[in-house]
CSV table of C-alpha atoms in Angstrom, one decimal:
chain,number,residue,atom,x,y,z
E,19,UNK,CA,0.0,0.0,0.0
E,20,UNK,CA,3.2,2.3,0.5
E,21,UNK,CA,2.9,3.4,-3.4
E,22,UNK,CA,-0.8,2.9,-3.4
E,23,UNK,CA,-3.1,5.8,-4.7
E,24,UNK,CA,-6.2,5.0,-3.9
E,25,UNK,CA,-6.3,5.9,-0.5
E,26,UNK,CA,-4.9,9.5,-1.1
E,27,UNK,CA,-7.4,10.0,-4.0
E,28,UNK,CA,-10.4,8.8,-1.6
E,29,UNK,CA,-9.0,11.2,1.1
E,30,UNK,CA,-8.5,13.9,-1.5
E,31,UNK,CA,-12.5,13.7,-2.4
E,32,UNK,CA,-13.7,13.4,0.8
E,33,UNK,CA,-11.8,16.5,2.0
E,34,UNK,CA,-12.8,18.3,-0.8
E,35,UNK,CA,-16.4,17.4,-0.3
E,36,UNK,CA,-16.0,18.1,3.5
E,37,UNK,CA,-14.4,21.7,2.4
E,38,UNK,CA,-16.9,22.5,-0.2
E,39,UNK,CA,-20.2,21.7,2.2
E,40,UNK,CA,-18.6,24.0,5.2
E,41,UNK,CA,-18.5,26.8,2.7
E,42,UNK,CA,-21.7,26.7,1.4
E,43,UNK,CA,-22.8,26.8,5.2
E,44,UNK,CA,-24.5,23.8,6.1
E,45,UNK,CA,-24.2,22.9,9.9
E,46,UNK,CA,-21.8,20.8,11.8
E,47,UNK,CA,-24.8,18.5,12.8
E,48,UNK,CA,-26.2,17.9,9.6
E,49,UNK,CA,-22.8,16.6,8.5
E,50,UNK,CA,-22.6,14.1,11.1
E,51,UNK,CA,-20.3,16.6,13.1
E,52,UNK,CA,-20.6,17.1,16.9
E,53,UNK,CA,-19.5,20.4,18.0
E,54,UNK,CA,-18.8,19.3,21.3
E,55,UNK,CA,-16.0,17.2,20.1
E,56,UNK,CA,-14.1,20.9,20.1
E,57,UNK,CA,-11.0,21.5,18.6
E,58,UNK,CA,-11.6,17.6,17.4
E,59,UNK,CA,-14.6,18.2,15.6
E,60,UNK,CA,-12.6,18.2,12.0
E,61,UNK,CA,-10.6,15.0,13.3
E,62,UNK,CA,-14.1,13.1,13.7
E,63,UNK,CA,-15.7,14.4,10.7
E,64,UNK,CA,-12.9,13.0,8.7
E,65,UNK,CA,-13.4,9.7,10.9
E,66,UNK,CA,-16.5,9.2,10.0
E,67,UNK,CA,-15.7,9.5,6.6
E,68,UNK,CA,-13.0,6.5,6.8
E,69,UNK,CA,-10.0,9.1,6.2
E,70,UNK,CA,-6.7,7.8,7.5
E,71,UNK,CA,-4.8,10.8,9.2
E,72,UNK,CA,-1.4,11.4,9.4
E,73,UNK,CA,-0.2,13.3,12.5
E,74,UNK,CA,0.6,16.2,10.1
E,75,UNK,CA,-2.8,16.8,8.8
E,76,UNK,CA,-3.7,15.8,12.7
E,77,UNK,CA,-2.2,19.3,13.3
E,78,UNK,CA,-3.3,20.9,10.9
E,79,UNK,CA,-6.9,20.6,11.1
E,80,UNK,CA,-6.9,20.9,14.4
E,81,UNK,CA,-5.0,24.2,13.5
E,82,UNK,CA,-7.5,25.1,11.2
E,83,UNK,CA,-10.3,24.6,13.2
E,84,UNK,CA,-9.2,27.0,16.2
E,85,UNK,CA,-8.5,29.9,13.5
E,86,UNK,CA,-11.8,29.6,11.8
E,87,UNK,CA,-10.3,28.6,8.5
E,88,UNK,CA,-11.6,24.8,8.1
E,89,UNK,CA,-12.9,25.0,4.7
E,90,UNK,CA,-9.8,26.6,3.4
E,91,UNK,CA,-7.8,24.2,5.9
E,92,UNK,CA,-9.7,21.1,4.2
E,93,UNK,CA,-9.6,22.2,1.0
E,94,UNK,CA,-5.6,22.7,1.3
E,95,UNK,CA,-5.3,18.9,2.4
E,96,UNK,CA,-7.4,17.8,-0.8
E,97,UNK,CA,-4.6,19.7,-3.4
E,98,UNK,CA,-1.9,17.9,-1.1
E,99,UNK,CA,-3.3,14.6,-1.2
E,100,UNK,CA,-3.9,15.1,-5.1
E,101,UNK,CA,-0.1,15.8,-5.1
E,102,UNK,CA,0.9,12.8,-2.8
E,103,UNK,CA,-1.6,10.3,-4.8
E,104,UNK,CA,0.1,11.8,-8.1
E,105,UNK,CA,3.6,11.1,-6.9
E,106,UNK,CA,3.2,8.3,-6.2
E,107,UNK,CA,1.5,7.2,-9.2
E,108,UNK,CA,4.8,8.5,-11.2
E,109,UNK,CA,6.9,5.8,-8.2
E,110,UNK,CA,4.8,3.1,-9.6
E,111,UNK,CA,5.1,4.0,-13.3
E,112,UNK,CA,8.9,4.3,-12.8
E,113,UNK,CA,9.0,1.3,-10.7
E,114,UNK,CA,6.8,-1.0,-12.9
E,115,UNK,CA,9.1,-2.2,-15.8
E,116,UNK,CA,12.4,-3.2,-13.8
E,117,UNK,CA,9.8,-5.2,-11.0
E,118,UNK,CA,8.0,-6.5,-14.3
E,119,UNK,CA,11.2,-7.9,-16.0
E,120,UNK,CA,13.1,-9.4,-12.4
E,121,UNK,CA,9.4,-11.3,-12.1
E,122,UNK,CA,9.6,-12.4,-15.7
E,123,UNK,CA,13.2,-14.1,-15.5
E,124,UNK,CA,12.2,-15.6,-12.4
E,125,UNK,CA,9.4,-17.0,-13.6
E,126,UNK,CA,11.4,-18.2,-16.6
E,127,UNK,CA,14.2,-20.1,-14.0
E,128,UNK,CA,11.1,-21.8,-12.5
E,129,UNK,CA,9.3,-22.9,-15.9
E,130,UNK,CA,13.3,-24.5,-16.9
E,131,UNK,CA,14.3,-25.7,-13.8
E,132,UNK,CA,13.4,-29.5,-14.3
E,133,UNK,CA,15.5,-29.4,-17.7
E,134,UNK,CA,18.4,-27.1,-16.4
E,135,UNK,CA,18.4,-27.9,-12.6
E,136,UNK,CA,17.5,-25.8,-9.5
E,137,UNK,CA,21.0,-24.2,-8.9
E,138,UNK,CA,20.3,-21.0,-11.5
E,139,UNK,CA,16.6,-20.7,-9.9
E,140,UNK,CA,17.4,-20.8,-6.1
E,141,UNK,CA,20.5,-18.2,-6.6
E,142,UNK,CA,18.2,-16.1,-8.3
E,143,UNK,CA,15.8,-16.3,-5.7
E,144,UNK,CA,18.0,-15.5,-2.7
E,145,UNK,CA,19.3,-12.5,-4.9
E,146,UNK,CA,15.7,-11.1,-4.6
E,147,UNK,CA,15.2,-12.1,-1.0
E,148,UNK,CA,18.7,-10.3,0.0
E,149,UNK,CA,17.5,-6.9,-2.2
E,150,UNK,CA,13.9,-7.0,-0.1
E,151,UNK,CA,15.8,-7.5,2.8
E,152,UNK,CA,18.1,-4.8,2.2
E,153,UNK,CA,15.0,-2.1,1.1
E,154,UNK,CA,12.9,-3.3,4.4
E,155,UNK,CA,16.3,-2.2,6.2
E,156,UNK,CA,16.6,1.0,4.2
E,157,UNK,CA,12.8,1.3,5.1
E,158,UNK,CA,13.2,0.8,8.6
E,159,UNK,CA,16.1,3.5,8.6
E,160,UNK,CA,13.7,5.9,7.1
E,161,UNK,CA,11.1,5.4,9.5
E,162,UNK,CA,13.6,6.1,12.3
E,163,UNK,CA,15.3,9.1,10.6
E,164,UNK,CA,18.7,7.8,10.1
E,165,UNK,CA,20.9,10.6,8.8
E,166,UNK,CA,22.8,8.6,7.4
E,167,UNK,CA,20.7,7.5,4.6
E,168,UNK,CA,21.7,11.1,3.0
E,169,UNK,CA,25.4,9.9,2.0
E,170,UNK,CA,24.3,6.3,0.8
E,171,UNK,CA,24.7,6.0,-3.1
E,172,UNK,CA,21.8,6.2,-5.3
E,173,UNK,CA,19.3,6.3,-2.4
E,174,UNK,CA,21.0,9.1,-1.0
E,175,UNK,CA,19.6,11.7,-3.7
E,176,UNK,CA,16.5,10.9,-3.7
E,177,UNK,CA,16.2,11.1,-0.1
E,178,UNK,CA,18.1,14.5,0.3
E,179,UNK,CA,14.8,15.6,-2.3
E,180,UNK,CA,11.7,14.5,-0.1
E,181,UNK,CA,13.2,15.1,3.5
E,182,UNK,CA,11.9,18.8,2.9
E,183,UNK,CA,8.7,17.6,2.2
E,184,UNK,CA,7.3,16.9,5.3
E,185,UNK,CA,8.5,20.2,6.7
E,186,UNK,CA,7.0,22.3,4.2
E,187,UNK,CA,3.6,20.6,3.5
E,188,UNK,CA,3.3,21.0,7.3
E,189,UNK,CA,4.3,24.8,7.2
E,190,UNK,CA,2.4,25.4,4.3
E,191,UNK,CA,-0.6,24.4,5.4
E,192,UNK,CA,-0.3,25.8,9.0
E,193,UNK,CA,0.2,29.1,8.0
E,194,UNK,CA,-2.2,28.9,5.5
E,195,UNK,CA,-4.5,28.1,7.9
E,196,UNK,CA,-3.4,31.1,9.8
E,197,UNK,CA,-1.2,30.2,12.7
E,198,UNK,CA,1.6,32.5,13.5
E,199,UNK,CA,4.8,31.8,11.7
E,200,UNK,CA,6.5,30.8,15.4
E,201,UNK,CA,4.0,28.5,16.2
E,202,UNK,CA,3.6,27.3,12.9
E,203,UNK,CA,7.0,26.2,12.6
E,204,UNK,CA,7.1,24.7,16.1
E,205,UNK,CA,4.1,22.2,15.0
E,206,UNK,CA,5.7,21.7,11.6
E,207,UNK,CA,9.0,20.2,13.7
E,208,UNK,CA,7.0,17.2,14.2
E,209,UNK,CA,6.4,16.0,10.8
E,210,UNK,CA,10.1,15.8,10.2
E,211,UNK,CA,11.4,12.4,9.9
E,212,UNK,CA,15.5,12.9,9.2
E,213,UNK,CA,17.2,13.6,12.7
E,214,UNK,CA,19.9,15.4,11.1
E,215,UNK,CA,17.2,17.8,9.4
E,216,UNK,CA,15.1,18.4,12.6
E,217,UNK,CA,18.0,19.5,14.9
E,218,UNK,CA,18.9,22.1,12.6
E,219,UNK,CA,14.9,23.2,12.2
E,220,UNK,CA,15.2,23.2,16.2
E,221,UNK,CA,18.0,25.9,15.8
E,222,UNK,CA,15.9,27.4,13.5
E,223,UNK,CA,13.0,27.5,15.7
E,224,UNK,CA,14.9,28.9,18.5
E,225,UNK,CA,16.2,31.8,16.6
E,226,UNK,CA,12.4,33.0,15.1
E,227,UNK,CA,11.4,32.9,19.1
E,228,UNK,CA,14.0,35.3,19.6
E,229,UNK,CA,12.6,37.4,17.4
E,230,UNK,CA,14.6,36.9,13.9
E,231,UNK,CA,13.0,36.5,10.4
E,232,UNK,CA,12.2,32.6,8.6
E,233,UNK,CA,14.7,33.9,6.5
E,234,UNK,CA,17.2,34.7,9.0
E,235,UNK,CA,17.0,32.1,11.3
E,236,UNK,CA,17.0,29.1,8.2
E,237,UNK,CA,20.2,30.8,6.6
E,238,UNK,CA,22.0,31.2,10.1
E,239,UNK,CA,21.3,27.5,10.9
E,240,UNK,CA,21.7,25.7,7.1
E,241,UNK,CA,18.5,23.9,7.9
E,242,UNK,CA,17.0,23.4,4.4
E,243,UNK,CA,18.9,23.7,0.3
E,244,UNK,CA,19.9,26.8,-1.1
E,245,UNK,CA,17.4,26.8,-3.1
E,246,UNK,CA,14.4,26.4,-0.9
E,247,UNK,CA,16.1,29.5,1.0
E,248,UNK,CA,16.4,31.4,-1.5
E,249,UNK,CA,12.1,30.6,-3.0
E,250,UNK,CA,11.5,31.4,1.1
E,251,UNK,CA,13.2,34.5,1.4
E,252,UNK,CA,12.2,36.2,-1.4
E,253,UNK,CA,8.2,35.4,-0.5
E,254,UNK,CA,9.4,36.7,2.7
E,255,UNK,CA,10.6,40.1,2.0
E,256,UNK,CA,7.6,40.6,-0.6
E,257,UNK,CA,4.9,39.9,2.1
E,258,UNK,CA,4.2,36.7,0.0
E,259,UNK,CA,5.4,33.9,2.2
E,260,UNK,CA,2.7,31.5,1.9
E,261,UNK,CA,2.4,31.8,-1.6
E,262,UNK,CA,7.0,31.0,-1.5
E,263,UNK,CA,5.6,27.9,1.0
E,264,UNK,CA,3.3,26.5,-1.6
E,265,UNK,CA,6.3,27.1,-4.9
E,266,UNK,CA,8.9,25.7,-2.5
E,267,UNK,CA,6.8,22.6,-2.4
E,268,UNK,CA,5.9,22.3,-5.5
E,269,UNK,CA,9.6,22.6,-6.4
E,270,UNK,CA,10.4,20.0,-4.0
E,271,UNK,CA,7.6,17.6,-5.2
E,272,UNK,CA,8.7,17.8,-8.7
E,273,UNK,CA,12.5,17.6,-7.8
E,274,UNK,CA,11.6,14.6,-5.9
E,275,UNK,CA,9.9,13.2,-8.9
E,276,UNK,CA,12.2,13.7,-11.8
E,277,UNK,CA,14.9,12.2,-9.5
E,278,UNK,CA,12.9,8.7,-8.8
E,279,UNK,CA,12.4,8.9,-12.8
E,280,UNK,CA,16.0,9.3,-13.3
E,281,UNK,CA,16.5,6.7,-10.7
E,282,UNK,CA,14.1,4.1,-12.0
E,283,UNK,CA,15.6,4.8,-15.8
E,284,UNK,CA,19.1,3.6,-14.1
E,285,UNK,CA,17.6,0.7,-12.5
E,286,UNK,CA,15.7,-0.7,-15.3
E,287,UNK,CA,18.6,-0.3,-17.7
E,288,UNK,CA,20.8,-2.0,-15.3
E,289,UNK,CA,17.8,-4.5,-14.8
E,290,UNK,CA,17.5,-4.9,-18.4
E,291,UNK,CA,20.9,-6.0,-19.2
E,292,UNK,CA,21.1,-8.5,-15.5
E,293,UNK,CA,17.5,-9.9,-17.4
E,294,UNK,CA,19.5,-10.8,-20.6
E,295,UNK,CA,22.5,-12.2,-19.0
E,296,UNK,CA,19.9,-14.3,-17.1
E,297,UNK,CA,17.9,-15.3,-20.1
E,298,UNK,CA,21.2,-16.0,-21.7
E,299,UNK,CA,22.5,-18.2,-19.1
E,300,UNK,CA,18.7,-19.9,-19.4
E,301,UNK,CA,19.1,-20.1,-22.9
E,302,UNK,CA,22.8,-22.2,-22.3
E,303,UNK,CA,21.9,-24.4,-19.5
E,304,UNK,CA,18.9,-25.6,-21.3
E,305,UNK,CA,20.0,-26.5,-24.7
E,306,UNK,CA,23.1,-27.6,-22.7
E,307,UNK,CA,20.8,-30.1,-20.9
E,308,UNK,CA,18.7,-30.7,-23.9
E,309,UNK,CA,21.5,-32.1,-25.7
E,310,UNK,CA,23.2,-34.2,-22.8
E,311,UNK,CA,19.5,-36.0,-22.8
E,312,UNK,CA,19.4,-37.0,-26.0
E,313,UNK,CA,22.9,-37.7,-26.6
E,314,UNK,CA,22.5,-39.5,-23.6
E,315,UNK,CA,19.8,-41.8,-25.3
């Protein structure tokens, strides 16, 4: 389900429908709301609507809710599960022809593996079981926000890209929603995953309590890329920061996305040529065994 769609599309409507029915006006009751849930009246709504929550849009609606901006809150969280259930429907595309060929050649070993033996088979079997044990590892690492999953090759790219994500989407929406830029950031701190990346956002955060600009205070502590600093300051000093928050994301989304394309284009050529080699060694061992039989005779 981790590069599933569905689930983000389903959210994605039922926010949107959510958004669009609290700003024509109808009443909390009449959508199966209970206002004396309180600040958790959004949470529950979206409960009953079979919405899975992350803690970020946990936040933010509960954000929402207090400023008086839930239909524009809501509404927010449908464009950004559109985006999520859109990036990961490029993963999938990307990830579909290398998965689709590996499956193929094993399937191939199996079909030949009375004529040519079971050696070829089980190696290439425990070659797939030691790459799914490896990504579960890398998984688990990204779960607990390793830092050092930054420097790995390949992998490391690609996860430099979407450890801003978090952040940002969380920002974004906050401040959209009209918290204060200091609080805002505060509650944003705990959608980020990378350890690394969070203690310099703590540094960060402790400087714009002092008083210093977003600008200011993410320059002076290197928290995010140049070039997210640079989209953020410039909103900044035109009065125009949460339209910079939504382009910084955007930019980050589609850097994200061109570099699992680039990624999966690299792994399916190298794919591609470990699928011939393996069809070729098929090929061998089965005419090889072909002709021992019937000399054999």
């Amino acid at each position: 389900m981790m590069f599933s769609p569905r689930r983000d599309e389903q959210a994605a409507l039922a926010f949107a429908d959510l958004a669009s029915a609290l700003d024509a006006g109808l009443p909390l009751e009449q959508l199966g709301g209970d206002p004396r849930l309180g600040d958790q009246v959004l949470l529950d709504l979206c409960w009953r609507r079979g919405i899975t929550l992350d803690p970020t849009e946990r936040i933010v609606l509960e954000a929402g809710w207090l400023s008086g901006h839930a239909a524009k809150t809501l509404a927010e969280r449908a464009k950004a599960r559109t985006a999520r259930a859109e990036f990961k429907r490029q993963m999938r595309a990307s990830l579909a022809y290398p998965v689709t060929l590996l499956a193929m050649l094993l399937a191939a070993a199996l079909a030949t593996m009375s004529v040519i033996g079971p050696t070829f088979a089980i190696t290439l079997g425990s070659l797939y079981l030691l790459a799914a044990v490896v990504a579960g590892l890398l998984w688990s690492r990204w779960r607990r926000g390793a830092a050092e999953l930054e420097h790995l090759p390949v992998i490391g790219r690609l996860v430099r890209d979407v450890r801003e994500l978090p952040y940002l989407e969380s920002l974004h929406a906050l401040y959209a929603a009209g918290v204060p830029i200091v609080r805002a950031h505060g509650m944003a701190l705990r959608g980020v995953r990378l350890r690394g990346l969070r203690e310099r956002l703590g540094i960060a955060h402790a400087l714009l309590e002092q008083g210093r600009s977003l600008r200011e205070a993410l320059a002076e502590s290197a928290s995010l890329g140049a070039e997210t600093r640079s989209l953020l300051a410039t909103g900044e000093q035109a009065g125009q920061l949460e339209d910079a928050l939504q382009r910084a994301l955007v930019r980050r989304q589609q850097q994200a996305a061109r570099t699992l394309t680039g990624a999966a284009k690299t792994v399916g050529r190298v794919t591609y040529a470990l699928a011939a080699i393996g069809v070729l060694v098929i090929a061998v061992s089965f005419y090889r065994s072909y002709f021992a039989l019937l000399l054999g005779r």
